[in-house]
PDB file of C-alpha atoms in Angstrom:
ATOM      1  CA  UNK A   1      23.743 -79.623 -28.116  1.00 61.00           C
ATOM      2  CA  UNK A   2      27.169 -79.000 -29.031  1.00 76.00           C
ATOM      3  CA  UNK A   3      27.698 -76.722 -32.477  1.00 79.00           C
ATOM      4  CA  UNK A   4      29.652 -79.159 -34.817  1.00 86.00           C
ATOM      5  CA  UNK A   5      28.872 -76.971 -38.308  1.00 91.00           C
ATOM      6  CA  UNK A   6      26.726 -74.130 -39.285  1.00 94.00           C
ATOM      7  CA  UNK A   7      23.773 -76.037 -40.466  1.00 96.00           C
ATOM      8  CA  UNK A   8      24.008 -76.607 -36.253  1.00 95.00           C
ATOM      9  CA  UNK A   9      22.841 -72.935 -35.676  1.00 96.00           C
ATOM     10  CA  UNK A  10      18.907 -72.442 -35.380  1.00 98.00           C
ATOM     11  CA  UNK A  11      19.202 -69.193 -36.770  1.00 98.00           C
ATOM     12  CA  UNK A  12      20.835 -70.365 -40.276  1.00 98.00           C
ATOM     13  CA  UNK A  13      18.337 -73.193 -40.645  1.00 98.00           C
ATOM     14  CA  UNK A  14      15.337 -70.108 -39.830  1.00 99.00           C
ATOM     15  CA  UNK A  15      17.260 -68.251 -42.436  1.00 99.00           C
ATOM     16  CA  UNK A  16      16.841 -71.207 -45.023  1.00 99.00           C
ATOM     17  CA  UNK A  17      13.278 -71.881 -43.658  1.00 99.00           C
ATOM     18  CA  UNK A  18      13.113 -67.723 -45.153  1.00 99.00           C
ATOM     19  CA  UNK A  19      14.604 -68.121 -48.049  1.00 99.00           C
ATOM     20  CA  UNK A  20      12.389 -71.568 -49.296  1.00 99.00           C
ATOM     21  CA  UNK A  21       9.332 -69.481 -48.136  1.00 99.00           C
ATOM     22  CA  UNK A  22      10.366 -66.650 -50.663  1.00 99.00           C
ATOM     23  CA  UNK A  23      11.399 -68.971 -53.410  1.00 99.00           C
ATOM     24  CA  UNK A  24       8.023 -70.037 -53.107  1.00 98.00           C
ATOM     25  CA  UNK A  25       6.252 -67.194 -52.630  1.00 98.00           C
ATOM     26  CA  UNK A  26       7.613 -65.100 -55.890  1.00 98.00           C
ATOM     27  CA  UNK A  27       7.053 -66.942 -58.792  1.00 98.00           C
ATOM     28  CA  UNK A  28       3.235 -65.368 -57.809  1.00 97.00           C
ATOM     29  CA  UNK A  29       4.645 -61.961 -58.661  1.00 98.00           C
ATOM     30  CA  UNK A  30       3.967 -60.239 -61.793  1.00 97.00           C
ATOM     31  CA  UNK A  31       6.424 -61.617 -64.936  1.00 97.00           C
ATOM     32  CA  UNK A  32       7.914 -57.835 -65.641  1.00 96.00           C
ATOM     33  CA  UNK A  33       9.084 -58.270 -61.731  1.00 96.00           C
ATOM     34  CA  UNK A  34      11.371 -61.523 -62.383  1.00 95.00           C
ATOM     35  CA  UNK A  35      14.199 -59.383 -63.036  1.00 96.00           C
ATOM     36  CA  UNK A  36      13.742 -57.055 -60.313  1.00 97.00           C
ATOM     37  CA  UNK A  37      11.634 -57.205 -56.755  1.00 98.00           C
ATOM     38  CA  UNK A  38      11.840 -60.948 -57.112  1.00 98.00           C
ATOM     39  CA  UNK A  39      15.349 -61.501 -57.949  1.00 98.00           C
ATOM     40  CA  UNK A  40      16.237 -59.072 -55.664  1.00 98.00           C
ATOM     41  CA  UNK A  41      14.462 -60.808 -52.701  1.00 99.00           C
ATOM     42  CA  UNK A  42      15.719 -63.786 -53.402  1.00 99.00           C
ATOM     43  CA  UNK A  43      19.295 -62.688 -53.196  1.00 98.00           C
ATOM     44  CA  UNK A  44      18.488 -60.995 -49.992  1.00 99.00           C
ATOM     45  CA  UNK A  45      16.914 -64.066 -48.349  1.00 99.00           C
ATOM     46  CA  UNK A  46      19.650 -66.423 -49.489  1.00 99.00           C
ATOM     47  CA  UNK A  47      22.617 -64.081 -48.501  1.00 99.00           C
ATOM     48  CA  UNK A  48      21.005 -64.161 -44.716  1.00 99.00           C
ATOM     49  CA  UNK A  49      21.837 -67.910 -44.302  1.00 99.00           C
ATOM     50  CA  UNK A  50      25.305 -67.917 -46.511  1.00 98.00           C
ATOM     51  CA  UNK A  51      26.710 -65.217 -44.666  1.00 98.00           C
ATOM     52  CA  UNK A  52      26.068 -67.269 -41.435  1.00 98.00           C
ATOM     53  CA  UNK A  53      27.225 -70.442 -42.945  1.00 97.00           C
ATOM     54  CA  UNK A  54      30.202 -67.846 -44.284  1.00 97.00           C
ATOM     55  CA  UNK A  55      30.866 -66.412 -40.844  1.00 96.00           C
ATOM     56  CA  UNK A  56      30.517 -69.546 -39.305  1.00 95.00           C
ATOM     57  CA  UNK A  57      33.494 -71.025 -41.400  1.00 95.00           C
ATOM     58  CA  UNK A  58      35.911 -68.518 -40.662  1.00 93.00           C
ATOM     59  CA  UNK A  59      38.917 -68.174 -38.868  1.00 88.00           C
ATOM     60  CA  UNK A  60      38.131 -65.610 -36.057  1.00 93.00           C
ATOM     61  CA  UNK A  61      35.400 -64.626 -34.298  1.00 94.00           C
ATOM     62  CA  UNK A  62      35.854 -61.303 -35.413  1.00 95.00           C
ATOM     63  CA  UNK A  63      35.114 -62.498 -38.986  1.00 96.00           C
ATOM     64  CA  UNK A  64      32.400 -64.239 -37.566  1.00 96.00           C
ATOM     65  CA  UNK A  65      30.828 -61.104 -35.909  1.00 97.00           C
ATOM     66  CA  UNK A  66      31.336 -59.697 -39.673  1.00 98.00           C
ATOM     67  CA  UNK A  67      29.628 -61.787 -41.514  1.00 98.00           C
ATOM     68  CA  UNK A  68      26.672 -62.032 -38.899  1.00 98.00           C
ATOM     69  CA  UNK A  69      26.446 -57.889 -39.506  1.00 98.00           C
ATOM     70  CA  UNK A  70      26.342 -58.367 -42.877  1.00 98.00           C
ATOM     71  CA  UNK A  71      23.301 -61.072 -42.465  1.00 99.00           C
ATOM     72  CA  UNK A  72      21.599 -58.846 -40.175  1.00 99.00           C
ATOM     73  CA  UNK A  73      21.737 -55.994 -42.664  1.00 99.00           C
ATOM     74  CA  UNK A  74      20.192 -58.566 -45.882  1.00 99.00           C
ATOM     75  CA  UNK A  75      17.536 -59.363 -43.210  1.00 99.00           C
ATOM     76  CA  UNK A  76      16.428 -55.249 -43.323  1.00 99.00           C
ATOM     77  CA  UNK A  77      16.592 -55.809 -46.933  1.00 99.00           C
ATOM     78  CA  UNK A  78      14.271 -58.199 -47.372  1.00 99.00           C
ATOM     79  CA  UNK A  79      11.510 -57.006 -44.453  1.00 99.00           C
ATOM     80  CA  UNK A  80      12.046 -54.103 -46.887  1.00 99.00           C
ATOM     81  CA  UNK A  81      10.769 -56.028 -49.801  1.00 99.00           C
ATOM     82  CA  UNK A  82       8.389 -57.954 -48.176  1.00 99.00           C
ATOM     83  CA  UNK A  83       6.549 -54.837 -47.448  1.00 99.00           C
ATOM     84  CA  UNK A  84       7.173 -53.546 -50.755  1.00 99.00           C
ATOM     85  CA  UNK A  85       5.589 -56.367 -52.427  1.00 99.00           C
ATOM     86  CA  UNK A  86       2.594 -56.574 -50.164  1.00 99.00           C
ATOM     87  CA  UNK A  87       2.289 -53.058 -50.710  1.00 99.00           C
ATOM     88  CA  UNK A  88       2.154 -53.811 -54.306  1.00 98.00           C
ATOM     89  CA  UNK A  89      -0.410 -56.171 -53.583  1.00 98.00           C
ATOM     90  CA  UNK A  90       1.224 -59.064 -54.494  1.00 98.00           C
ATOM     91  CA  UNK A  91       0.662 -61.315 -51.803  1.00 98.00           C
ATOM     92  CA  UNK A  92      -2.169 -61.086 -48.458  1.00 98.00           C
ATOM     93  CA  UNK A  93      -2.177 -59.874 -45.553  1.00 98.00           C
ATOM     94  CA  UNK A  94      -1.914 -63.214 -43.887  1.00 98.00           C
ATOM     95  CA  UNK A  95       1.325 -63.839 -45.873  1.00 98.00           C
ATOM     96  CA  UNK A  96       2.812 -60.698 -44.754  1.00 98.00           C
ATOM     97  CA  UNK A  97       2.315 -61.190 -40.934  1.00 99.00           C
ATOM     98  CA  UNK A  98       3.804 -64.500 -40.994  1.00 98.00           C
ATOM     99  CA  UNK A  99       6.984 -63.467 -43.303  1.00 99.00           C
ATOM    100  CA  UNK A 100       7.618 -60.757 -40.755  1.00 99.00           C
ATOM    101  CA  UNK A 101       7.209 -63.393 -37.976  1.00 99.00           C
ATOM    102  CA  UNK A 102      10.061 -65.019 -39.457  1.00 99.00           C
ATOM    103  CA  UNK A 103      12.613 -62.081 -40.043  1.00 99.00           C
ATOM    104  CA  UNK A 104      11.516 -60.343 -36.747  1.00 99.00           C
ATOM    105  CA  UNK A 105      12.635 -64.088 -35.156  1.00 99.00           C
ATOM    106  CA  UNK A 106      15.517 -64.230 -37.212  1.00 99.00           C
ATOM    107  CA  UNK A 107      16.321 -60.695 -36.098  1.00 99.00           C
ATOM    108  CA  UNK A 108      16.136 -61.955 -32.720  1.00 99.00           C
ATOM    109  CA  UNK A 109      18.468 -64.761 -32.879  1.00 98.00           C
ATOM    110  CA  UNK A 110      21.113 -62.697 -34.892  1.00 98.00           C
ATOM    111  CA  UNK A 111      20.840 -60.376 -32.326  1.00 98.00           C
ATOM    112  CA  UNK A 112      21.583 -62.947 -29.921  1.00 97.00           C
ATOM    113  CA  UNK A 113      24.311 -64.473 -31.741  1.00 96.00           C
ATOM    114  CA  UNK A 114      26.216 -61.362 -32.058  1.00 97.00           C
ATOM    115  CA  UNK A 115      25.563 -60.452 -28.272  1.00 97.00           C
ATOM    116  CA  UNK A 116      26.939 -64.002 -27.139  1.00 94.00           C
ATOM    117  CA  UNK A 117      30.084 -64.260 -29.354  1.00 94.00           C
ATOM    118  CA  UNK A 118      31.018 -60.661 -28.533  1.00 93.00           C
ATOM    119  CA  UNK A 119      30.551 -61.690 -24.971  1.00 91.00           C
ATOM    120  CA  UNK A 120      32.657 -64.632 -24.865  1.00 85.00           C
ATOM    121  CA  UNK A 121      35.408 -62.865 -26.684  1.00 76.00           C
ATOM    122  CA  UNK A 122      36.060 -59.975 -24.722  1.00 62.00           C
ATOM    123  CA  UNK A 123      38.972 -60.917 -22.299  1.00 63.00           C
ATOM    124  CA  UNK A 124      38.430 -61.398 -18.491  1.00 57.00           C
ATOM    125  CA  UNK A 125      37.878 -58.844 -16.349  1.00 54.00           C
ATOM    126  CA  UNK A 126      40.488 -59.201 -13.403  1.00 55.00           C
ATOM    127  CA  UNK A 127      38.252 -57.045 -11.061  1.00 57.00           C
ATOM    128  CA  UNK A 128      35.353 -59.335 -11.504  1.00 49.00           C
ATOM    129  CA  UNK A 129      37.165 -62.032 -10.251  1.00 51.00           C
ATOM    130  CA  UNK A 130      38.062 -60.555  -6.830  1.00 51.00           C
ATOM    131  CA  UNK A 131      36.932 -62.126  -3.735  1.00 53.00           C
ATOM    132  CA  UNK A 132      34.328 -60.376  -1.755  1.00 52.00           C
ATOM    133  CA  UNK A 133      35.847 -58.762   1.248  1.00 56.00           C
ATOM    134  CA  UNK A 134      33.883 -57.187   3.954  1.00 57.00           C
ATOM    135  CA  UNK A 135      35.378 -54.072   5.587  1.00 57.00           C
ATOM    136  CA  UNK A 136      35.211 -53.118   8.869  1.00 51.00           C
TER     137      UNK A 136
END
Protein backbone atom coordinates (compact mmCIF):
# COMPACT_ATOMS: atom_id res chain seq x y z
CA UNK A 1 0.00 0.00 0.00
CA UNK A 2 1.38 3.08 -1.25
CA UNK A 3 1.69 6.15 1.56
CA UNK A 4 -0.59 8.93 0.04
CA UNK A 5 -0.88 11.11 3.60
CA UNK A 6 0.03 10.62 7.15
CA UNK A 7 -3.19 9.23 8.36
CA UNK A 8 -1.50 6.32 5.76
CA UNK A 9 1.20 5.47 8.45
CA UNK A 10 0.19 2.59 11.00
CA UNK A 11 2.17 4.12 13.51
CA UNK A 12 0.18 7.64 13.55
CA UNK A 13 -3.18 5.90 13.51
CA UNK A 14 -1.55 3.55 16.83
CA UNK A 15 -0.61 6.94 18.11
CA UNK A 16 -4.34 8.20 17.84
CA UNK A 17 -5.60 4.70 18.91
CA UNK A 18 -3.14 6.07 22.32
CA UNK A 19 -4.28 9.14 22.61
CA UNK A 20 -8.45 8.15 22.46
CA UNK A 21 -7.45 5.42 25.03
CA UNK A 22 -6.06 8.23 27.41
CA UNK A 23 -8.80 10.68 26.72
CA UNK A 24 -10.81 8.03 27.97
CA UNK A 25 -9.05 6.75 30.56
CA UNK A 26 -8.47 10.24 32.65
CA UNK A 27 -11.54 11.74 33.31
CA UNK A 28 -11.32 8.56 36.11
CA UNK A 29 -8.52 10.49 37.78
CA UNK A 30 -8.96 12.44 40.82
CA UNK A 31 -10.61 16.25 40.04
CA UNK A 32 -7.41 18.16 41.82
CA UNK A 33 -5.39 16.13 38.88
CA UNK A 34 -7.36 17.84 35.81
CA UNK A 35 -4.90 20.48 35.73
CA UNK A 36 -1.93 18.45 36.08
CA UNK A 37 -1.14 14.43 35.50
CA UNK A 38 -4.16 14.45 33.24
CA UNK A 39 -3.63 17.41 31.18
CA UNK A 40 -0.27 16.63 31.00
CA UNK A 41 -0.88 13.11 29.53
CA UNK A 42 -3.06 14.18 27.28
CA UNK A 43 -0.70 16.61 25.67
CA UNK A 44 1.86 13.93 25.61
CA UNK A 45 -0.35 11.35 23.85
CA UNK A 46 -1.68 13.82 21.31
CA UNK A 47 1.79 15.40 20.45
CA UNK A 48 2.94 11.57 19.49
CA UNK A 49 0.54 11.47 16.46
CA UNK A 50 0.81 15.44 15.45
CA UNK A 51 4.37 15.36 15.34
CA UNK A 52 4.08 12.39 12.85
CA UNK A 53 1.32 13.96 10.95
CA UNK A 54 3.86 17.23 11.40
CA UNK A 55 6.92 15.37 10.16
CA UNK A 56 5.08 13.71 7.67
CA UNK A 57 4.07 17.12 6.00
CA UNK A 58 7.33 18.51 5.70
CA UNK A 59 9.65 19.33 3.18
CA UNK A 60 12.71 17.03 3.84
CA UNK A 61 13.27 13.99 5.23
CA UNK A 62 15.50 15.43 7.55
CA UNK A 63 12.54 17.36 9.05
CA UNK A 64 10.81 14.30 8.92
CA UNK A 65 13.45 12.34 10.98
CA UNK A 66 12.92 15.53 13.42
CA UNK A 67 9.72 15.46 14.10
CA UNK A 68 9.65 11.52 14.44
CA UNK A 69 12.50 12.22 17.43
CA UNK A 70 10.45 14.51 18.89
CA UNK A 71 7.34 11.85 18.87
CA UNK A 72 9.53 9.26 20.13
CA UNK A 73 10.60 11.42 23.05
CA UNK A 74 6.42 12.40 24.01
CA UNK A 75 6.06 8.58 23.80
CA UNK A 76 8.79 8.31 27.07
CA UNK A 77 6.66 10.95 28.43
CA UNK A 78 3.67 9.42 28.59
CA UNK A 79 4.94 5.55 29.54
CA UNK A 80 6.24 7.95 32.22
CA UNK A 81 2.82 8.97 33.27
CA UNK A 82 1.17 5.96 32.72
CA UNK A 83 3.24 4.49 35.40
CA UNK A 84 2.89 7.42 37.47
CA UNK A 85 -0.75 7.24 37.53
CA UNK A 86 -0.98 3.53 38.10
CA UNK A 87 1.38 4.06 40.72
CA UNK A 88 -1.01 6.47 42.14
CA UNK A 89 -3.50 3.95 41.88
CA UNK A 90 -5.57 5.43 39.56
CA UNK A 91 -6.24 2.89 37.17
CA UNK A 92 -5.54 -1.44 37.36
CA UNK A 93 -3.18 -3.40 36.66
CA UNK A 94 -4.88 -4.75 33.61
CA UNK A 95 -5.07 -1.15 32.25
CA UNK A 96 -1.49 -0.61 32.72
CA UNK A 97 -0.21 -3.74 30.81
CA UNK A 98 -2.24 -3.01 27.89
CA UNK A 99 -1.31 0.95 27.75
CA UNK A 100 2.29 -0.17 27.76
CA UNK A 101 1.42 -2.71 24.99
CA UNK A 102 0.55 0.16 23.00
CA UNK A 103 3.56 2.63 23.54
CA UNK A 104 6.09 -0.31 23.63
CA UNK A 105 4.37 -1.06 19.85
CA UNK A 106 4.39 2.39 19.04
CA UNK A 107 8.01 2.51 20.17
CA UNK A 108 8.59 -0.17 17.81
CA UNK A 109 7.23 1.27 14.75
CA UNK A 110 8.90 4.75 15.41
CA UNK A 111 11.86 2.95 15.72
CA UNK A 112 11.31 1.48 12.49
CA UNK A 113 10.30 4.52 10.80
CA UNK A 114 13.32 6.37 11.71
CA UNK A 115 15.62 3.30 10.78
CA UNK A 116 13.93 3.08 7.18
CA UNK A 117 13.88 6.81 6.22
CA UNK A 118 17.46 7.23 7.46
CA UNK A 119 18.20 4.25 5.33
CA UNK A 120 16.78 5.33 2.18
CA UNK A 121 18.35 8.71 2.50
CA UNK A 122 21.82 8.05 2.90
CA UNK A 123 23.40 8.23 -0.66
CA UNK A 124 24.66 5.08 -2.53
CA UNK A 125 27.49 3.42 -1.69
CA UNK A 126 29.66 3.07 -4.98
CA UNK A 127 31.61 0.07 -3.46
CA UNK A 128 28.47 -1.85 -2.88
CA UNK A 129 27.68 -1.77 -6.27
CA UNK A 130 30.85 -3.45 -7.62
CA UNK A 131 30.69 -6.61 -9.44
CA UNK A 132 32.00 -9.65 -7.77
CA UNK A 133 35.31 -10.59 -9.20
CA UNK A 134 37.09 -13.72 -8.39
CA UNK A 135 40.91 -13.55 -8.20
CA UNK A 136 43.18 -15.92 -9.15
Amino acid sequence: MEIQSFRDLKVWQAGMQLATAIYTLTPGFPKFEAFGLSSQMQCAAVSIPSNIAEGHARDSTKEFLRFISIAMGSLAEIETQIILAHQLNYFAESELIKLLEKTGGIGRMLRGLQHSLKRNSLPPNPYSLAPCTKKS
